[in-house]
Amino acid sequence: MVEETAPPVAPSISIRCIVAMEAVRTSQDLSADAVAALVKRWHDALSGLPEATVASGAESVLASCPDTAAALGAVIEARRWAARSGHGAHYRAAMHEGLVGRSSVLIGIDSALCRETLRSAHAGQILVTGTCEDLVRRALPIGYVLRDVGERQLKACNVPMRLYELAEGSEPADAPTQADGHTPGAIRLLLVEDDRMLREALASLLRLDPEFDLVGTAPNGRRGVDLALALKPDVALMDIEMPEMNGIEATRRIRQALPETQVLILTKFGDDESVFDAIRAGALGYMLKDAGIDEIGRVVRAIHRREGYISPALVPRVMQEFARISRAGEETRALYAELSRREIEVLELLGAGMRNRAIADKLFISEKTVKNHISSILAKLQVNDRTAAALIARDHGLGRSSQ
């Protein structure tokens, strides 16, 4: 018989953390009364989670709530309680995140995925699916880690599901393990993207390509830098707008620390400033997110070969900017050819806003000589006053270093 409790709210569908716990009867030493006590304890604990919906069976409990951190705490405490009761080897659990109804946790494909993940866990094991990996990592208490146990094909899912084991330990939570399934010789990729659903979808597609080895994913730039330093990927796929640290700064830090790691910006932003900021930060490629997975794969391979790439839609604007820079350079060279070395020094100080007396003191010349130089500068530049000359200096990059 299934008992289900829910808060008095209107039925709705939302993304929630789903938890499944089960008492595994591997021998006769686990009595029916012991099982009933375990299930009741788990049911009561999960019912106390915020906005929780809980369903209990004879040997298992299925629950959902919007707070992944709170659900993780309940899972860990349930295992501790089972261990204190002498039944730690009979406890197994699973955590998954997906769409579920607040009126019932028993309905929906994501609930089925969580139950199937639970059945694939052995006694004493807690499995976490890739859908809630990042949220669980953020909430991990000291002394607990997530270990990648590879992909498994679940009946309720069309693509293989990446699974992680929640275990006690002290090694870095993102350190690769012997069971991580990495492919020797493949291009090692790091994916940094704050949109969880997009990150998980793109990660699943990248893992389908045998030429790629996705060694890690990160939800923000700061975590991306940490993982890059630890895992040393060949190519990092980087979003721009992210919490804690944006992709431009993350790219700059990764390129400074790891010159062999190339960065491909993968973003929805196609504005000129973002493109040139990324290039200045050291990114070798800039790609818009509307590209298909085949095109992304092709560009990743090109980036790995040290071949630069910019989305075709952005090429005209990039060429216009390079043309503008080239014209500015030609104008600056023409300016330098027109003026003497001393006049350029005076013009630079004019651009910095200095008065005649200050310029004279700076250059160790008389104020009268400064005035003569300024008159010559105005004539050569064909302007009427020192303010116009100072503006020209600023336009050509003069004066900033003297401020």
XYZ file of C-alpha atoms in Angstrom:
403
model
C 0.000 0.000 0.000
C 1.315 3.451 -0.941
C 0.847 6.381 1.383
C 1.383 9.850 -0.095
C 1.315 13.173 1.713
C 1.461 16.616 0.147
C 1.052 20.211 1.272
C -2.297 21.871 0.498
C -1.235 23.642 -2.693
C -2.693 23.799 -6.162
C -1.372 21.110 -8.548
C 1.534 22.376 -10.673
C 4.602 21.147 -12.513
C 8.043 22.494 -11.635
C 11.710 21.532 -11.524
C 12.349 19.852 -8.179
C 14.876 17.601 -6.528
C 13.617 14.025 -6.384
C 14.871 11.629 -3.698
C 14.357 7.870 -3.533
C 15.373 5.692 -0.557
C 15.018 1.968 -0.134
C 15.726 -0.720 2.468
C 17.580 -3.552 0.728
C 16.737 -6.927 2.254
C 19.841 -8.905 1.322
C 19.527 -11.352 4.229
C 17.126 -12.476 6.948
C 18.766 -10.254 9.568
C 16.641 -7.314 8.427
C 13.199 -7.987 9.838
C 9.923 -6.562 8.598
C 9.706 -4.443 11.744
C 13.198 -3.024 11.086
C 12.230 -2.187 7.517
C 9.028 -0.494 8.675
C 11.001 1.542 11.225
C 13.517 2.664 8.580
C 10.803 3.648 6.106
C 8.840 5.566 8.736
C 11.963 7.428 9.839
C 12.793 8.373 6.247
C 9.194 9.401 5.529
C 9.097 11.691 8.570
C 12.473 13.255 7.725
C 11.546 13.929 4.100
C 8.129 15.273 5.078
C 9.930 17.985 7.029
C 11.626 19.369 3.912
C 10.263 22.675 2.543
C 7.276 22.199 0.222
C 7.900 18.448 0.179
C 5.720 15.821 -1.431
C 6.373 12.312 -0.052
C 5.142 8.852 -1.052
C 5.962 5.740 0.999
C 5.783 2.075 0.079
C 6.499 -1.071 2.079
C 10.284 -0.792 1.679
C 10.908 2.565 0.001
C 10.223 6.290 0.064
C 9.987 8.708 -2.876
C 9.971 12.461 -2.273
C 10.432 15.773 -4.060
C 11.192 19.306 -2.909
C 12.586 22.498 -4.487
C 15.601 22.682 -2.132
C 18.422 20.370 -3.307
C 20.667 21.267 -0.362
C 17.951 20.348 2.138
C 17.261 17.097 0.277
C 20.980 16.246 0.353
C 21.050 16.812 4.110
C 18.099 14.457 4.549
C 19.766 11.766 2.418
C 22.996 11.936 4.417
C 21.180 11.956 7.755
C 19.076 8.966 6.663
C 22.218 6.953 5.951
C 23.724 7.970 9.277
C 20.559 6.897 11.089
C 20.536 3.571 9.247
C 24.182 3.032 10.217
C 23.504 3.854 13.876
C 20.658 1.337 13.776
C 23.018 -1.331 12.452
C 21.432 -1.304 9.001
C 23.830 0.907 7.044
C 24.568 -1.896 4.567
C 20.854 -2.203 3.802
C 20.324 1.425 2.786
C 20.511 2.794 -0.748
C 19.332 6.083 -2.213
C 19.217 8.151 -5.398
C 18.906 11.868 -6.173
C 17.682 13.343 -9.450
C 16.377 16.701 -10.615
C 13.568 17.145 -13.087
C 9.946 18.039 -13.717
C 7.506 16.719 -11.151
C 4.022 17.597 -9.985
C 3.663 19.139 -6.546
C 0.416 17.206 -6.123
C 2.097 13.807 -6.699
C 5.682 12.592 -6.830
C 4.620 9.249 -8.287
C 3.832 10.643 -11.743
C 6.279 11.646 -14.479
C 9.326 10.422 -16.365
C 11.775 12.113 -13.974
C 10.279 10.284 -11.008
C 10.670 7.074 -12.999
C 14.297 7.960 -13.724
C 14.973 8.477 -10.024
C 13.421 5.121 -9.135
C 15.402 3.382 -11.887
C 18.614 5.038 -10.672
C 17.798 3.766 -7.189
C 17.436 0.206 -8.502
C 20.863 0.438 -10.176
C 22.544 1.344 -6.858
C 24.011 -1.454 -4.790
C 23.373 -1.819 -1.058
C 24.946 1.004 0.925
C 25.323 3.278 -2.124
C 23.904 6.754 -2.874
C 23.746 7.676 -6.565
C 23.298 11.210 -7.951
C 22.340 11.831 -11.580
C 24.054 14.433 -13.718
C 20.962 16.657 -13.647
C 21.649 17.742 -10.068
C 25.408 17.147 -9.877
C 26.376 20.837 -9.677
C 23.757 21.698 -7.051
C 24.795 18.713 -4.930
C 28.487 19.639 -5.237
C 27.784 23.153 -3.988
C 25.980 21.768 -0.938
C 28.446 18.976 -0.078
C 29.383 19.013 3.627
C 33.010 18.586 4.665
C 34.064 14.956 4.416
C 31.831 14.078 1.448
C 32.670 13.916 -2.262
C 31.025 13.029 -5.568
C 32.804 10.371 -7.610
C 32.047 9.932 -11.292
C 30.965 6.324 -11.883
C 30.390 6.726 -15.629
C 27.294 6.579 -17.796
C 24.452 4.079 -17.598
C 21.646 3.519 -20.025
C 18.376 3.809 -18.112
C 15.175 2.529 -19.670
C 13.302 5.767 -18.950
C 15.929 7.900 -20.740
C 16.795 8.026 -24.455
C 20.454 8.917 -23.876
C 22.974 7.530 -21.361
C 22.770 9.178 -17.941
C 25.940 10.271 -16.157
C 25.900 9.051 -12.560
C 27.926 10.034 -9.495
C 28.352 8.296 -6.176
C 27.996 10.311 -2.978
C 30.699 8.986 -0.688
C 32.757 9.889 2.316
C 36.289 11.032 1.489
C 38.717 13.919 1.389
C 39.947 14.076 -2.207
C 38.796 17.033 -4.379
C 35.167 16.582 -5.368
C 35.961 17.068 -9.053
C 39.055 14.857 -9.210
C 38.778 12.186 -11.923
C 38.634 8.583 -10.739
C 39.676 5.295 -12.268
C 36.070 4.666 -13.232
C 35.531 7.961 -15.009
C 35.565 6.428 -18.473
C 38.038 8.947 -19.990
C 39.283 7.999 -23.454
C 43.060 8.136 -24.074
C 43.943 10.338 -27.035
C 40.587 12.135 -27.132
C 40.319 15.932 -26.971
C 39.839 16.784 -23.301
C 37.008 19.303 -22.890
C 35.835 21.506 -20.046
C 32.331 23.009 -20.309
C 31.623 26.222 -18.359
C 27.956 27.260 -18.574
C 25.624 28.642 -15.892
C 22.359 27.442 -17.484
C 21.960 24.016 -15.871
C 19.610 22.518 -18.466
C 21.705 23.779 -21.391
C 24.908 22.603 -19.686
C 23.529 19.115 -19.120
C 22.092 18.849 -22.660
C 25.304 20.026 -24.310
C 27.380 17.753 -22.055
C 25.279 14.741 -23.079
C 25.732 15.554 -26.769
C 29.491 16.085 -26.446
C 29.858 12.741 -24.658
C 28.338 10.979 -27.674
C 31.364 11.940 -29.802
C 34.206 9.402 -29.316
C 36.781 12.060 -30.238
C 35.832 14.130 -27.186
C 36.496 13.455 -23.512
C 34.384 15.775 -21.339
C 36.508 15.862 -18.193
C 34.400 18.381 -16.262
C 31.560 20.905 -16.199
C 31.249 24.109 -14.173
C 28.311 26.455 -13.439
C 30.343 29.685 -13.243
C 33.654 31.225 -14.232
C 35.322 30.851 -10.842
C 34.552 27.133 -10.715
C 35.665 26.861 -14.336
C 39.090 28.299 -13.513
C 39.472 25.923 -10.552
C 38.575 22.907 -12.684
C 40.849 24.019 -15.522
C 43.807 24.250 -13.151
C 43.012 20.801 -11.728
C 42.109 18.959 -14.949
C 44.194 20.821 -17.579
C 41.777 20.375 -20.515
C 42.799 20.822 -24.142
C 39.825 23.098 -24.898
C 37.476 25.005 -22.592
C 34.011 25.908 -23.913
C 33.140 29.132 -22.115
C 29.952 31.144 -21.673
C 30.308 34.901 -21.024
C 27.553 36.053 -18.658
C 27.859 33.911 -15.504
C 27.652 34.465 -11.737
C 30.717 34.853 -9.478
C 33.087 35.382 -12.431
C 32.252 36.114 -16.064
C 33.681 34.164 -18.966
C 36.002 36.945 -20.118
C 37.855 37.068 -16.792
C 37.838 33.265 -16.541
C 39.339 33.050 -20.037
C 42.059 35.544 -19.107
C 43.027 33.574 -15.997
C 42.986 30.199 -17.732
C 45.124 31.436 -20.615
C 47.628 33.044 -18.266
C 47.978 29.922 -16.131
C 47.579 27.300 -18.887
C 48.945 28.508 -22.254
C 48.285 25.077 -23.791
C 44.575 25.212 -22.975
C 42.607 26.905 -25.744
C 39.301 28.670 -25.094
C 36.224 28.699 -27.316
C 33.644 31.303 -26.312
C 30.168 29.825 -26.750
C 27.580 32.502 -26.014
C 24.379 34.189 -27.104
C 26.076 37.603 -27.084
C 27.302 38.810 -30.478
C 28.028 42.447 -29.675
C 31.324 43.964 -30.745
C 32.534 44.643 -27.210
C 32.118 41.021 -26.126
C 33.923 39.730 -29.216
C 36.960 41.958 -28.795
C 37.078 41.536 -25.018
C 37.177 37.771 -25.552
C 39.933 38.007 -28.148
C 41.977 40.309 -25.921
C 41.511 37.848 -23.036
C 43.082 35.106 -25.140
C 40.117 33.190 -26.604
C 40.960 31.488 -29.892
C 37.349 31.159 -31.002
C 34.016 32.958 -30.620
C 30.825 31.087 -31.444
C 27.127 31.823 -31.020
C 24.949 29.330 -29.149
C 22.508 28.922 -32.025
C 25.062 26.713 -33.782
C 24.291 23.002 -34.143
C 26.213 20.312 -32.275
C 27.977 19.163 -35.478
C 29.271 22.689 -36.103
C 30.350 23.028 -32.465
C 32.264 19.756 -32.754
C 33.975 20.904 -35.960
C 35.026 24.193 -34.369
C 36.287 22.478 -31.214
C 38.564 20.316 -33.393
C 39.798 23.433 -35.208
C 40.494 25.221 -31.926
C 42.422 22.160 -30.729
C 44.583 22.474 -33.871
C 45.233 26.124 -32.889
C 43.034 27.434 -35.713
C 41.050 30.548 -34.816
C 37.318 30.827 -35.438
C 34.674 33.565 -35.384
C 31.011 32.944 -36.188
C 30.364 34.006 -39.809
C 27.642 36.438 -38.691
C 30.251 38.382 -36.732
C 33.007 38.482 -39.376
C 31.854 41.730 -41.112
C 31.849 43.642 -37.812
C 35.264 42.259 -36.883
C 36.683 43.267 -40.272
C 35.205 46.767 -39.873
C 36.885 47.119 -36.485
C 40.242 45.952 -37.864
C 39.869 48.451 -40.707
C 39.155 51.204 -38.190
C 42.216 50.254 -36.157
C 44.313 50.204 -39.324
C 43.097 53.672 -40.324
C 43.836 54.994 -36.843
C 47.322 53.544 -37.053
C 47.947 55.203 -40.398
C 46.700 58.537 -39.040
C 48.972 58.206 -36.016
C 51.983 57.433 -38.220
C 51.140 60.461 -40.368
C 50.910 62.587 -37.223
C 54.301 61.388 -36.025
C 55.839 62.085 -39.443
C 54.508 65.647 -39.406
C 55.805 66.582 -35.934
C 59.299 66.620 -34.526
C 60.234 64.424 -31.560
C 60.093 67.379 -29.153
C 56.737 68.525 -30.569
C 55.313 65.040 -29.997
C 56.499 65.212 -26.374
C 54.814 68.601 -25.938
C 51.629 67.361 -27.624
C 51.516 64.319 -25.325
C 51.706 66.565 -22.261
C 49.018 68.806 -23.762
C 46.853 65.724 -24.087
C 47.449 65.027 -20.405
C 46.014 68.468 -19.577
C 49.251 70.096 -18.443
C 49.770 73.880 -18.600
C 52.764 75.578 -20.213
C 54.733 76.024 -16.978
C 54.273 72.374 -16.016
C 55.322 71.243 -19.507
C 58.427 73.412 -19.308
C 59.376 71.948 -15.927
C 58.711 68.430 -17.163
C 60.905 68.798 -20.259
C 63.536 71.077 -18.651
C 62.977 73.819 -21.213
C 61.812 77.419 -20.950
C 58.146 78.379 -21.016
C 58.839 80.515 -24.110
C 60.181 77.431 -25.924
C 57.010 75.556 -24.953
C 54.882 78.333 -26.451
C 56.913 78.199 -29.687
C 56.428 74.418 -29.907
C 52.682 74.780 -29.329
C 52.393 77.405 -32.072
C 54.209 75.064 -34.464
C 51.968 72.140 -33.431
C 48.790 74.163 -34.032
C 49.991 75.170 -37.483
C 50.967 71.624 -38.511
C 47.742 70.121 -37.195
C 45.710 72.956 -38.701
C 43.774 73.676 -35.502
C 43.092 76.980 -33.761
C 43.775 76.309 -30.085
C 45.497 74.011 -27.605
C 42.191 72.338 -26.631
C 41.713 71.044 -30.174
C 45.354 69.890 -30.229
C 44.834 68.074 -26.893
C 41.771 66.279 -28.299
C 43.789 65.084 -31.289
C 46.472 63.848 -28.913
C 43.891 61.889 -26.939
C 42.365 60.430 -30.110
C 45.778 59.041 -31.045
C 46.502 57.560 -27.636
C 48.816 60.355 -26.464
C 48.605 61.819 -22.998
C 47.124 58.874 -21.108
C 50.466 57.570 -19.821
C 51.433 61.068 -18.616
C 48.416 61.555 -16.348
